[in-house]
Short mmCIF file of C-alpha atoms in Angstrom, two decimals:
data_model
loop_
_atom_site.label_atom_id
_atom_site.label_comp_id
_atom_site.label_asym_id
_atom_site.label_seq_id
_atom_site.Cartn_x
_atom_site.Cartn_y
_atom_site.Cartn_z
CA UNK A 28 -124.66 23.34 -34.72
CA UNK A 29 -123.08 26.15 -36.71
CA UNK A 30 -119.76 27.68 -35.78
CA UNK A 31 -121.50 30.90 -34.78
CA UNK A 32 -123.38 29.04 -32.06
CA UNK A 33 -120.25 28.21 -30.07
CA UNK A 34 -120.38 31.34 -27.95
CA UNK A 35 -123.92 30.50 -26.94
CA UNK A 36 -122.75 27.22 -25.47
CA UNK A 37 -119.56 28.33 -23.75
CA UNK A 38 -119.63 31.26 -21.31
CA UNK A 39 -117.18 33.91 -22.49
CA UNK A 40 -115.64 34.27 -19.03
CA UNK A 41 -114.18 30.77 -19.49
CA UNK A 42 -112.00 32.08 -22.28
CA UNK A 43 -108.76 33.98 -21.89
CA UNK A 44 -105.86 35.12 -24.01
CA UNK A 45 -103.17 32.61 -25.01
CA UNK A 46 -100.32 32.38 -22.56
CA UNK A 47 -96.65 32.95 -23.18
CA UNK A 48 -96.13 29.31 -22.22
CA UNK A 49 -98.21 28.30 -25.22
CA UNK A 50 -95.69 30.09 -27.45
CA UNK A 51 -92.90 27.89 -26.09
CA UNK A 52 -94.72 24.70 -27.06
CA UNK A 53 -94.39 23.03 -30.43
CA UNK A 54 -96.40 24.87 -33.10
CA UNK A 55 -99.75 23.60 -34.22
CA UNK A 56 -101.54 24.65 -37.39
CA UNK A 57 -103.48 27.88 -37.07
CA UNK A 58 -106.80 26.19 -37.74
CA UNK A 59 -106.17 23.89 -34.79
CA UNK A 60 -106.10 26.81 -32.35
CA UNK A 61 -109.86 27.23 -32.54
CA UNK A 62 -112.72 24.96 -31.52
CA UNK A 63 -113.91 22.47 -34.07
CA UNK A 64 -117.01 23.34 -36.02
CA UNK A 65 -120.16 21.35 -35.47
CA UNK A 66 -122.65 20.36 -38.07
CA UNK A 67 -126.41 20.74 -37.80
CA UNK A 68 -126.61 16.99 -37.21
CA UNK A 69 -125.14 17.65 -33.78
CA UNK A 70 -128.09 19.69 -32.53
CA UNK A 71 -129.66 18.01 -29.46
CA UNK A 72 -133.45 17.71 -29.09
CA UNK A 73 -133.33 20.35 -26.33
CA UNK A 74 -130.96 23.18 -25.45
CA UNK A 75 -129.40 23.90 -22.05
CA UNK A 76 -129.83 27.55 -20.97
CA UNK A 77 -127.04 27.35 -18.34
CA UNK A 78 -124.15 27.41 -20.79
CA UNK A 79 -122.65 24.08 -19.62
CA UNK A 80 -121.71 21.16 -21.83
CA UNK A 81 -120.31 17.85 -20.54
CA UNK A 82 -119.53 18.89 -16.95
CA UNK A 83 -122.83 17.41 -15.61
CA UNK A 84 -122.10 14.15 -17.45
CA UNK A 85 -118.79 13.65 -15.69
CA UNK A 86 -120.33 14.85 -12.41
CA UNK A 87 -123.14 12.27 -12.48
CA UNK A 88 -120.90 9.42 -13.64
CA UNK A 89 -118.28 10.12 -11.00
CA UNK A 90 -120.98 10.51 -8.33
CA UNK A 91 -122.16 7.00 -9.13
CA UNK A 92 -118.66 5.49 -8.97
CA UNK A 93 -117.64 7.24 -5.74
CA UNK A 94 -120.96 6.34 -4.12
CA UNK A 95 -120.43 2.67 -4.91
CA UNK A 96 -116.73 2.16 -4.22
CA UNK A 97 -116.55 2.55 -0.41
CA UNK A 98 -119.90 0.78 -0.01
CA UNK A 99 -119.02 -2.33 -1.97
CA UNK A 100 -115.60 -2.49 -0.30
CA UNK A 101 -117.23 -2.33 3.13
CA UNK A 102 -119.70 -4.99 1.99
CA UNK A 103 -116.80 -7.22 0.87
CA UNK A 104 -115.07 -6.58 4.22
CA UNK A 105 -118.20 -7.65 6.12
CA UNK A 106 -118.80 -10.76 3.98
CA UNK A 107 -115.19 -11.89 4.42
CA UNK A 108 -115.33 -11.12 8.17
CA UNK A 109 -118.26 -13.52 8.51
CA UNK A 110 -116.48 -16.18 6.47
CA UNK A 111 -113.28 -16.08 8.57
CA UNK A 112 -115.09 -15.68 11.89
CA UNK A 113 -113.87 -12.14 12.64
CA UNK A 114 -116.43 -10.32 14.79
CA UNK A 115 -115.46 -6.90 13.40
CA UNK A 116 -115.19 -5.20 16.77
CA UNK A 117 -113.57 -1.79 16.34
CA UNK A 118 -113.48 -0.51 19.89
CA UNK A 119 -111.22 -3.18 21.42
CA UNK A 120 -107.67 -1.85 21.37
CA UNK A 121 -108.29 0.81 18.76
CA UNK A 122 -106.91 3.54 20.98
CA UNK A 123 -103.72 1.59 21.49
CA UNK A 124 -101.44 2.00 18.48
CA UNK A 125 -98.88 -0.40 20.02
CA UNK A 126 -101.20 -3.37 20.43
CA UNK A 127 -100.30 -6.62 18.67
CA UNK A 128 -102.02 -7.10 15.28
CA UNK A 129 -105.14 -9.26 15.31
CA UNK A 130 -104.44 -12.22 12.96
CA UNK A 131 -108.13 -12.44 11.98
CA UNK A 132 -108.26 -8.74 11.17
CA UNK A 133 -105.09 -9.01 9.09
CA UNK A 134 -106.62 -11.92 7.17
CA UNK A 135 -109.74 -9.86 6.45
CA UNK A 136 -107.59 -6.93 5.29
CA UNK A 137 -105.53 -9.16 3.03
CA UNK A 138 -108.50 -10.94 1.45
CA UNK A 139 -110.36 -7.64 0.91
CA UNK A 140 -107.30 -6.12 -0.77
CA UNK A 141 -106.97 -9.19 -2.99
CA UNK A 142 -110.62 -9.11 -4.05
CA UNK A 143 -110.25 -5.42 -4.86
CA UNK A 144 -107.23 -6.37 -6.96
CA UNK A 145 -109.12 -9.08 -8.86
CA UNK A 146 -112.06 -6.80 -9.63
CA UNK A 147 -109.85 -3.94 -10.79
CA UNK A 148 -107.53 -6.23 -12.73
CA UNK A 149 -110.31 -7.88 -14.71
CA UNK A 150 -112.14 -4.63 -15.37
CA UNK A 151 -109.17 -2.63 -16.51
CA UNK A 152 -107.71 -5.34 -18.74
CA UNK A 153 -110.95 -5.39 -20.74
CA UNK A 154 -111.42 -1.63 -20.57
CA UNK A 155 -107.89 -0.99 -21.81
CA UNK A 156 -108.80 -2.41 -25.22
CA UNK A 157 -112.37 -1.12 -25.42
CA UNK A 158 -111.62 2.49 -24.47
CA UNK A 159 -109.00 2.72 -27.23
CA UNK A 160 -111.56 1.73 -29.83
CA UNK A 161 -114.34 3.94 -28.50
CA UNK A 162 -112.15 7.02 -28.06
CA UNK A 163 -110.70 6.95 -31.55
CA UNK A 164 -114.11 5.96 -32.97
CA UNK A 165 -115.55 9.15 -31.50
CA UNK A 166 -113.34 11.18 -33.87
CA UNK A 167 -115.51 9.83 -36.69
CA UNK A 168 -119.00 9.50 -35.21
CA UNK A 169 -118.92 12.11 -32.42
CA UNK A 170 -118.52 12.11 -28.66
CA UNK A 171 -122.19 11.58 -27.70
CA UNK A 172 -122.52 7.86 -28.60
CA UNK A 173 -119.51 6.98 -26.45
CA UNK A 174 -120.82 8.93 -23.45
CA UNK A 175 -124.26 7.29 -23.69
CA UNK A 176 -122.95 3.73 -24.11
CA UNK A 177 -120.49 4.01 -21.20
CA UNK A 178 -123.11 5.41 -18.81
CA UNK A 179 -125.49 2.58 -19.64
CA UNK A 180 -122.65 0.17 -18.87
CA UNK A 181 -122.12 1.72 -15.44
CA UNK A 182 -125.85 1.39 -14.73
CA UNK A 183 -125.66 -2.32 -15.58
CA UNK A 184 -122.70 -2.72 -13.22
CA UNK A 185 -124.64 -1.15 -10.35
CA UNK A 186 -127.61 -3.45 -11.05
CA UNK A 187 -125.36 -6.52 -10.89
CA UNK A 188 -123.91 -5.30 -7.58
CA UNK A 189 -127.47 -4.97 -6.28
CA UNK A 190 -128.19 -8.57 -7.23
CA UNK A 191 -125.07 -9.72 -5.39
CA UNK A 192 -126.18 -8.00 -2.19
CA UNK A 193 -129.88 -8.90 -2.40
CA UNK A 194 -129.26 -12.58 -3.18
CA UNK A 195 -125.92 -12.87 -1.35
CA UNK A 196 -124.30 -14.24 -4.48
CA UNK A 197 -120.60 -15.22 -4.42
CA UNK A 198 -118.21 -12.26 -4.47
CA UNK A 199 -117.00 -13.23 -7.94
CA UNK A 200 -120.21 -11.66 -9.31
CA UNK A 201 -118.74 -8.26 -8.45
CA UNK A 202 -116.11 -9.09 -11.06
CA UNK A 203 -118.83 -10.05 -13.56
CA UNK A 204 -120.53 -6.68 -13.10
CA UNK A 205 -117.25 -4.87 -13.57
CA UNK A 206 -116.48 -6.79 -16.76
CA UNK A 207 -119.88 -5.95 -18.25
CA UNK A 208 -119.28 -2.26 -17.57
CA UNK A 209 -115.76 -2.44 -19.04
CA UNK A 210 -117.09 -3.99 -22.25
CA UNK A 211 -119.14 -0.80 -22.71
CA UNK A 212 -116.30 1.58 -21.90
CA UNK A 213 -116.52 2.01 -18.14
CA UNK A 214 -115.69 5.33 -16.48
CA UNK A 215 -112.50 5.76 -18.52
CA UNK A 216 -114.50 6.07 -21.75
CA UNK A 217 -116.60 8.81 -20.14
CA UNK A 218 -113.49 10.64 -18.97
CA UNK A 219 -111.91 10.35 -22.43
CA UNK A 220 -115.06 11.55 -24.16
CA UNK A 221 -115.56 14.50 -21.83
CA UNK A 222 -111.98 15.76 -22.06
CA UNK A 223 -111.93 15.32 -25.83
CA UNK A 224 -115.18 17.30 -25.99
CA UNK A 225 -113.66 20.16 -23.98
CA UNK A 226 -110.59 20.13 -26.22
CA UNK A 227 -112.91 20.36 -29.24
CA UNK A 228 -114.78 23.43 -28.03
CA UNK A 229 -112.11 25.39 -26.11
CA UNK A 230 -109.41 27.76 -27.32
CA UNK A 231 -105.76 27.10 -26.53
CA UNK A 232 -105.63 29.96 -24.05
CA UNK A 233 -108.57 28.71 -21.99
CA UNK A 234 -107.93 25.00 -22.22
CA UNK A 235 -106.05 24.45 -18.96
CA UNK A 236 -108.76 26.16 -16.93
CA UNK A 237 -111.57 24.40 -18.83
CA UNK A 238 -109.89 21.06 -18.12
CA UNK A 239 -109.52 22.05 -14.46
CA UNK A 240 -113.23 22.94 -14.29
CA UNK A 241 -114.06 19.53 -15.70
CA UNK A 242 -111.83 17.84 -13.11
CA UNK A 243 -113.41 19.98 -10.38
CA UNK A 244 -116.78 18.49 -11.30
CA UNK A 245 -115.22 15.13 -10.39
CA UNK A 246 -114.30 16.54 -6.99
CA UNK A 247 -117.73 17.97 -6.25
CA UNK A 248 -119.31 14.65 -7.19
CA UNK A 249 -116.85 12.76 -4.99
CA UNK A 250 -117.41 15.08 -2.04
CA UNK A 251 -121.20 14.79 -2.17
CA UNK A 252 -121.14 11.05 -2.82
CA UNK A 253 -118.76 10.51 0.10
CA UNK A 254 -121.00 12.35 2.52
CA UNK A 255 -124.26 10.86 1.24
CA UNK A 256 -122.85 7.34 1.00
CA UNK A 257 -121.43 7.37 4.52
CA UNK A 258 -124.60 8.72 6.14
CA UNK A 259 -126.88 6.48 4.07
CA UNK A 260 -124.76 3.39 4.78
CA UNK A 261 -124.96 4.04 8.51
CA UNK A 262 -128.73 4.58 8.40
CA UNK A 263 -129.88 1.87 5.99
CA UNK A 264 -126.95 -0.34 5.04
CA UNK A 265 -125.18 -0.88 1.73
CA UNK A 266 -127.99 -1.84 -0.62
CA UNK A 267 -130.28 1.19 -1.02
CA UNK A 268 -127.57 3.69 -2.12
CA UNK A 269 -126.91 1.56 -5.19
CA UNK A 270 -130.34 2.42 -6.56
CA UNK A 271 -129.25 6.06 -6.60
CA UNK A 272 -126.12 5.01 -8.51
CA UNK A 273 -128.30 3.36 -11.18
CA UNK A 274 -130.48 6.46 -11.43
CA UNK A 275 -127.53 8.87 -11.81
CA UNK A 276 -126.02 6.87 -14.68
CA UNK A 277 -129.34 6.70 -16.50
CA UNK A 278 -129.82 10.45 -15.93
CA UNK A 279 -126.35 11.12 -17.38
CA UNK A 280 -127.13 9.13 -20.53
CA UNK A 281 -130.44 10.96 -20.94
CA UNK A 282 -128.77 14.34 -20.42
CA UNK A 283 -126.23 13.58 -23.16
CA UNK A 284 -128.95 12.59 -25.60
CA UNK A 285 -131.27 15.52 -24.88
CA UNK A 286 -129.03 18.47 -24.04
CA UNK A 287 -125.41 18.04 -25.20
CA UNK A 288 -124.64 19.36 -28.70
CA UNK A 289 -122.21 17.26 -30.70
CA UNK A 290 -118.72 18.78 -30.82
CA UNK A 291 -117.60 17.19 -34.10
CA UNK A 292 -119.24 16.70 -37.47
CA UNK A 293 -119.87 12.93 -37.81
CA UNK A 294 -118.68 11.22 -40.99
CA UNK A 295 -121.67 10.75 -43.32
CA UNK A 296 -120.84 7.09 -43.79
CA UNK A 297 -120.17 6.46 -40.11
CA UNK A 298 -117.21 4.38 -38.94
CA UNK A 299 -116.59 0.83 -37.76
CA UNK A 300 -115.87 0.32 -34.10
CA UNK A 301 -113.89 -2.91 -34.31
CA UNK A 302 -111.06 -2.02 -36.67
CA UNK A 303 -107.30 -1.82 -36.31
CA UNK A 304 -107.37 1.63 -37.87
CA UNK A 305 -108.18 3.10 -34.46
CA UNK A 306 -105.01 1.59 -33.04
CA UNK A 307 -103.00 2.79 -36.03
CA UNK A 308 -104.29 6.33 -35.50
CA UNK A 309 -102.89 6.31 -31.98
CA UNK A 310 -99.62 4.86 -33.24
CA UNK A 311 -99.29 7.68 -35.77
CA UNK A 312 -99.90 10.19 -33.00
CA UNK A 313 -96.82 9.12 -31.04
CA UNK A 314 -94.53 7.62 -33.69
CA UNK A 315 -95.21 9.39 -37.01
CA UNK A 316 -92.08 10.89 -38.53
CA UNK A 317 -94.17 13.75 -39.90
CA UNK A 318 -94.46 15.01 -36.33
CA UNK A 319 -91.67 17.20 -35.06
CA UNK A 320 -89.10 15.34 -32.99
CA UNK A 321 -89.27 17.81 -30.11
CA UNK A 322 -93.07 17.69 -30.06
CA UNK A 323 -93.10 13.90 -30.06
CA UNK A 324 -90.50 13.73 -27.29
CA UNK A 325 -92.43 16.24 -25.16
CA UNK A 326 -95.65 14.28 -25.70
CA UNK A 327 -94.01 11.05 -24.52
CA UNK A 328 -92.49 12.72 -21.47
CA UNK A 329 -95.72 14.43 -20.43
CA UNK A 330 -97.53 11.10 -20.88
CA UNK A 331 -94.95 9.42 -18.62
CA UNK A 332 -95.51 12.12 -15.98
CA UNK A 333 -99.27 11.61 -16.28
CA UNK A 334 -98.85 7.86 -15.87
CA UNK A 335 -96.80 8.21 -12.70
CA UNK A 336 -99.04 10.86 -11.12
CA UNK A 337 -102.30 9.02 -11.82
CA UNK A 338 -100.77 5.71 -10.69
CA UNK A 339 -99.98 7.29 -7.32
CA UNK A 340 -103.46 8.84 -7.11
CA UNK A 341 -105.18 5.53 -7.94
CA UNK A 342 -102.95 3.39 -5.75
CA UNK A 343 -103.25 5.55 -2.66
CA UNK A 344 -107.01 5.89 -3.18
CA UNK A 345 -107.37 2.10 -3.03
CA UNK A 346 -105.62 2.02 0.35
CA UNK A 347 -107.37 4.85 2.19
CA UNK A 348 -110.41 2.79 3.18
CA UNK A 349 -108.41 -0.25 4.28
CA UNK A 350 -106.06 2.02 6.24
CA UNK A 351 -108.98 3.76 7.95
CA UNK A 352 -111.07 0.67 8.65
CA UNK A 353 -108.37 -1.10 10.64
CA UNK A 354 -106.48 -0.29 13.83
CA UNK A 355 -105.30 2.15 15.07
CA UNK A 356 -107.84 4.43 13.30
CA UNK A 357 -110.82 2.00 13.27
CA UNK A 358 -113.12 4.42 11.45
CA UNK A 359 -116.79 3.59 11.03
CA UNK A 360 -119.01 4.31 7.97
CA UNK A 361 -119.65 7.93 8.93
CA UNK A 362 -115.98 8.84 9.36
CA UNK A 363 -115.08 6.99 6.16
CA UNK A 364 -117.74 9.02 4.32
CA UNK A 365 -116.37 12.30 5.70
CA UNK A 366 -112.83 11.21 4.86
CA UNK A 367 -113.85 10.49 1.26
CA UNK A 368 -115.58 13.87 1.08
CA UNK A 369 -112.52 15.68 2.45
CA UNK A 370 -110.27 13.99 -0.09
CA UNK A 371 -112.49 15.03 -2.98
CA UNK A 372 -112.78 18.57 -1.64
CA UNK A 373 -109.21 18.94 -2.93
CA UNK A 374 -110.64 19.12 -6.45
CA UNK A 375 -112.26 22.46 -5.62
CA UNK A 376 -109.31 23.79 -3.65
CA UNK A 377 -107.02 22.75 -6.50
CA UNK A 378 -109.23 24.55 -9.04
CA UNK A 379 -109.16 27.76 -7.01
CA UNK A 380 -105.44 27.38 -6.39
CA UNK A 381 -104.74 26.78 -10.07
CA UNK A 382 -106.68 29.87 -11.14
CA UNK A 383 -104.94 31.98 -8.49
CA UNK A 384 -101.43 30.71 -9.23
CA UNK A 385 -101.91 31.27 -12.96
CA UNK A 386 -101.95 35.00 -12.24
CA UNK A 387 -98.22 34.89 -11.49
CA UNK A 388 -96.93 31.43 -12.50
CA UNK A 389 -96.76 29.49 -15.74
CA UNK A 390 -98.66 26.22 -15.91
CA UNK A 391 -95.57 24.04 -15.38
CA UNK A 392 -94.78 25.69 -12.05
CA UNK A 393 -98.41 25.28 -11.00
CA UNK A 394 -98.06 21.55 -11.62
CA UNK A 395 -94.89 21.43 -9.53
CA UNK A 396 -96.63 23.13 -6.60
CA UNK A 397 -99.38 20.52 -6.84
CA UNK A 398 -96.88 17.67 -6.79
CA UNK A 399 -95.19 19.15 -3.70
CA UNK A 400 -98.60 19.29 -1.97
CA UNK A 401 -99.21 15.64 -2.85
CA UNK A 402 -95.84 14.49 -1.54
CA UNK A 403 -96.32 16.31 1.78
CA UNK A 404 -99.75 14.73 2.31
CA UNK A 405 -98.55 11.20 1.54
CA UNK A 406 -95.69 11.50 4.00
CA UNK A 407 -98.15 12.45 6.76
CA UNK A 408 -100.51 9.59 5.81
CA UNK A 409 -97.63 7.14 6.22
CA UNK A 410 -97.37 7.90 9.96
CA UNK A 411 -101.01 8.78 10.72
CA UNK A 412 -102.19 6.92 13.82
CA UNK A 413 -104.92 9.35 14.92
CA UNK A 414 -107.92 10.90 13.23
CA UNK A 415 -106.41 14.39 13.61
CA UNK A 416 -103.19 13.36 11.87
CA UNK A 417 -105.12 11.69 9.04
CA UNK A 418 -107.07 14.90 8.42
CA UNK A 419 -103.79 16.85 8.54
CA UNK A 420 -102.64 14.74 5.60
CA UNK A 421 -105.86 15.53 3.73
CA UNK A 422 -105.29 19.22 4.43
CA UNK A 423 -101.74 19.16 3.05
CA UNK A 424 -103.08 17.63 -0.17
CA UNK A 425 -105.33 20.65 -0.88
CA UNK A 426 -103.44 21.47 -4.12
CA UNK A 427 -102.45 17.97 -5.22
CA UNK A 428 -104.83 17.90 -8.20
CA UNK A 429 -103.41 20.93 -10.02
CA UNK A 430 -100.91 18.72 -11.84
CA UNK A 431 -103.27 16.52 -13.87
CA UNK A 432 -105.22 19.29 -15.67
CA UNK A 433 -101.94 20.97 -16.60
CA UNK A 434 -100.60 17.70 -18.06
CA UNK A 435 -103.82 17.01 -19.99
CA UNK A 436 -103.83 20.54 -21.39
CA UNK A 437 -100.17 20.41 -22.42
CA UNK A 438 -100.67 17.13 -24.28
CA UNK A 439 -103.79 18.46 -25.98
CA UNK A 440 -101.93 21.55 -27.21
CA UNK A 441 -99.23 19.38 -28.78
CA UNK A 442 -101.60 17.63 -31.22
CA UNK A 443 -103.94 18.72 -33.99
CA UNK A 444 -107.68 19.18 -33.58
CA UNK A 445 -108.31 16.11 -35.72
CA UNK A 446 -106.20 14.05 -33.31
CA UNK A 447 -107.92 14.98 -30.04
CA UNK A 448 -110.03 11.85 -29.92
CA UNK A 449 -107.03 9.59 -30.53
CA UNK A 450 -105.01 11.50 -27.93
CA UNK A 451 -107.60 11.25 -25.17
CA UNK A 452 -108.29 7.63 -26.08
CA UNK A 453 -104.61 6.92 -25.46
CA UNK A 454 -104.68 8.99 -22.27
CA UNK A 455 -107.71 6.99 -21.14
CA UNK A 456 -105.80 3.78 -21.86
CA UNK A 457 -102.94 5.11 -19.79
CA UNK A 458 -105.42 5.85 -16.99
CA UNK A 459 -106.67 2.29 -17.25
CA UNK A 460 -103.09 1.05 -17.16
CA UNK A 461 -102.47 3.28 -14.14
CA UNK A 462 -105.35 1.68 -12.30
CA UNK A 463 -104.13 -1.76 -13.29
CA UNK A 464 -100.55 -1.13 -12.19
CA UNK A 465 -101.59 0.66 -9.01
CA UNK A 466 -104.01 -2.13 -8.08
CA UNK A 467 -101.37 -4.80 -8.59
CA UNK A 468 -98.58 -2.88 -6.86
CA UNK A 469 -100.35 -1.18 -3.97
CA UNK A 470 -102.92 -3.88 -3.17
CA UNK A 471 -100.06 -6.37 -3.05
CA UNK A 472 -97.65 -4.05 -1.25
CA UNK A 473 -100.11 -3.12 1.50
CA UNK A 474 -100.66 -6.61 2.99
CA UNK A 475 -96.97 -7.49 2.45
CA UNK A 476 -95.77 -4.48 4.48
CA UNK A 477 -98.29 -4.74 7.34
CA UNK A 478 -95.79 -6.49 9.64
CA UNK A 479 -93.09 -3.90 8.81
CA UNK A 480 -94.79 -0.51 8.58
CA UNK A 481 -98.44 -0.05 7.81
CA UNK A 482 -97.92 3.31 6.06
CA UNK A 483 -94.95 2.24 3.94
CA UNK A 484 -96.95 2.20 0.65
CA UNK A 485 -97.67 5.92 1.10
CA UNK A 486 -93.92 6.62 1.39
CA UNK A 487 -93.35 4.60 -1.80
CA UNK A 488 -96.01 6.70 -3.54
CA UNK A 489 -94.36 9.94 -2.40
CA UNK A 490 -91.01 8.75 -3.73
CA UNK A 491 -92.49 7.98 -7.16
CA UNK A 492 -93.71 11.57 -7.52
CA UNK A 493 -90.13 12.87 -7.46
CA UNK A 494 -89.75 11.59 -11.06
CA UNK A 495 -92.48 13.82 -12.63
CA UNK A 496 -91.19 16.74 -10.58
CA UNK A 497 -87.80 16.35 -12.27
CA UNK A 498 -89.27 15.85 -15.76
CA UNK A 499 -91.71 18.78 -15.66
CA UNK A 500 -89.09 21.09 -14.20
CA UNK A 501 -86.55 20.12 -16.85
CA UNK A 502 -89.03 20.52 -19.74
CA UNK A 503 -90.10 23.92 -18.45
CA UNK A 504 -86.53 25.16 -18.18
CA UNK A 505 -85.83 23.96 -21.74
CA UNK A 506 -88.96 25.62 -23.11
CA UNK A 507 -88.45 28.88 -21.23
CA UNK A 508 -87.46 31.94 -23.25
CA UNK A 509 -86.50 35.43 -22.04
CA UNK A 510 -89.91 36.92 -22.80
CA UNK A 511 -91.75 34.12 -20.95
CA UNK A 512 -89.63 34.73 -17.86
CA UNK A 513 -90.62 38.33 -17.88
CA UNK A 514 -94.30 37.67 -18.48
CA UNK A 515 -95.47 34.35 -17.00
CA UNK A 516 -98.60 32.75 -18.40
CA UNK A 517 -102.02 33.51 -17.04
CA UNK A 518 -104.23 30.94 -18.69
#
């Protein structure tokens, strides 16, 4: 598609003037401040009249993942309960927070946490290598092939999970399904491709909000999937919802092929996928001496903040269901579905909060407010022994997702247009590493701390977030100039 067609794809109200905070960041070449041009080879067979690009892709992919996660974890819980002879009764003693722990229930919790660890560990170890290749490869061949391949992989994973439940195969087949999906990129490749696409087509001034809109699509998908999955699970069991997961991934792949215009001009000769050049491109991004020292240092520090924040998000997310299934909360499928929906509602509240706070605060301070919201919610989760207190924690987290779009946007503004694919490939690898580390740490910490304090992992997570608070605050104070204090950014 020609450069003149960009305005037809992106609604003009998404764009805004560059912020004063952008001026404080390391300079990037003038040509990198504008969206990349697209060649005529990137024209899709059809055109979308709604002015959206990859937001529906991330929405459908995330809907599939969020629909599956609580269902397969509840299925694993039930299979293990049968194996260890635990009858699964939730009403006996659930109102008594001081009752002695049931050894059978603790064994089920521990084994379920360990299986979740094995599945995540295997999937993310494979995905860590594959996403790097696919993300950097997309700089040469375009974003669309990566998005299509990864969605087909997620559909295969859901089909394998269906076979496990229909045929009551051993639980290790859940790991097989996850590995097959990881070999094709998994969700991290979709996230990398979508954010790189938005960086391609957005201006510097609008990028933070465009990234936040993309993350909000994750929240809407999670909210709907949580509600639908919980109600459907209670009505018909675990199996039928997985057919919807297969359909949404296939629909996402078809949408990319038919309606998404390519955001980069593919190399005429194509590019190899399995080559070390993709790894070298990422190495040059962070270690090249041609890059300014201050820019490189800022990029490393923002990446560290991103790693810590996403590790806390992933680790705590793994524990919510286990925490809610067991005493003293003893939630059933419907309450778990509503809890998942409430948690993902924070994506929308964070988007609205980010846009509102940008009217009077620079992006860095917006991120700090989000981190404070996250810390407050985790502290409440650590002592939650009633449904009302658990929902209070969800309410305090209503701004906790304003930090990640700010960090993504800041990293994107520190690199050239031609490096966006390599950047978001590395960010996707960091996300995979976050999931790996969080699965190992939190799924091991949770059963180990059950005899001491059930909510202790949430306090550990809150403590970790103090580190990015200090880093972001320090970087902002170093970047700040007199004119930016007088006129805070509004992007």
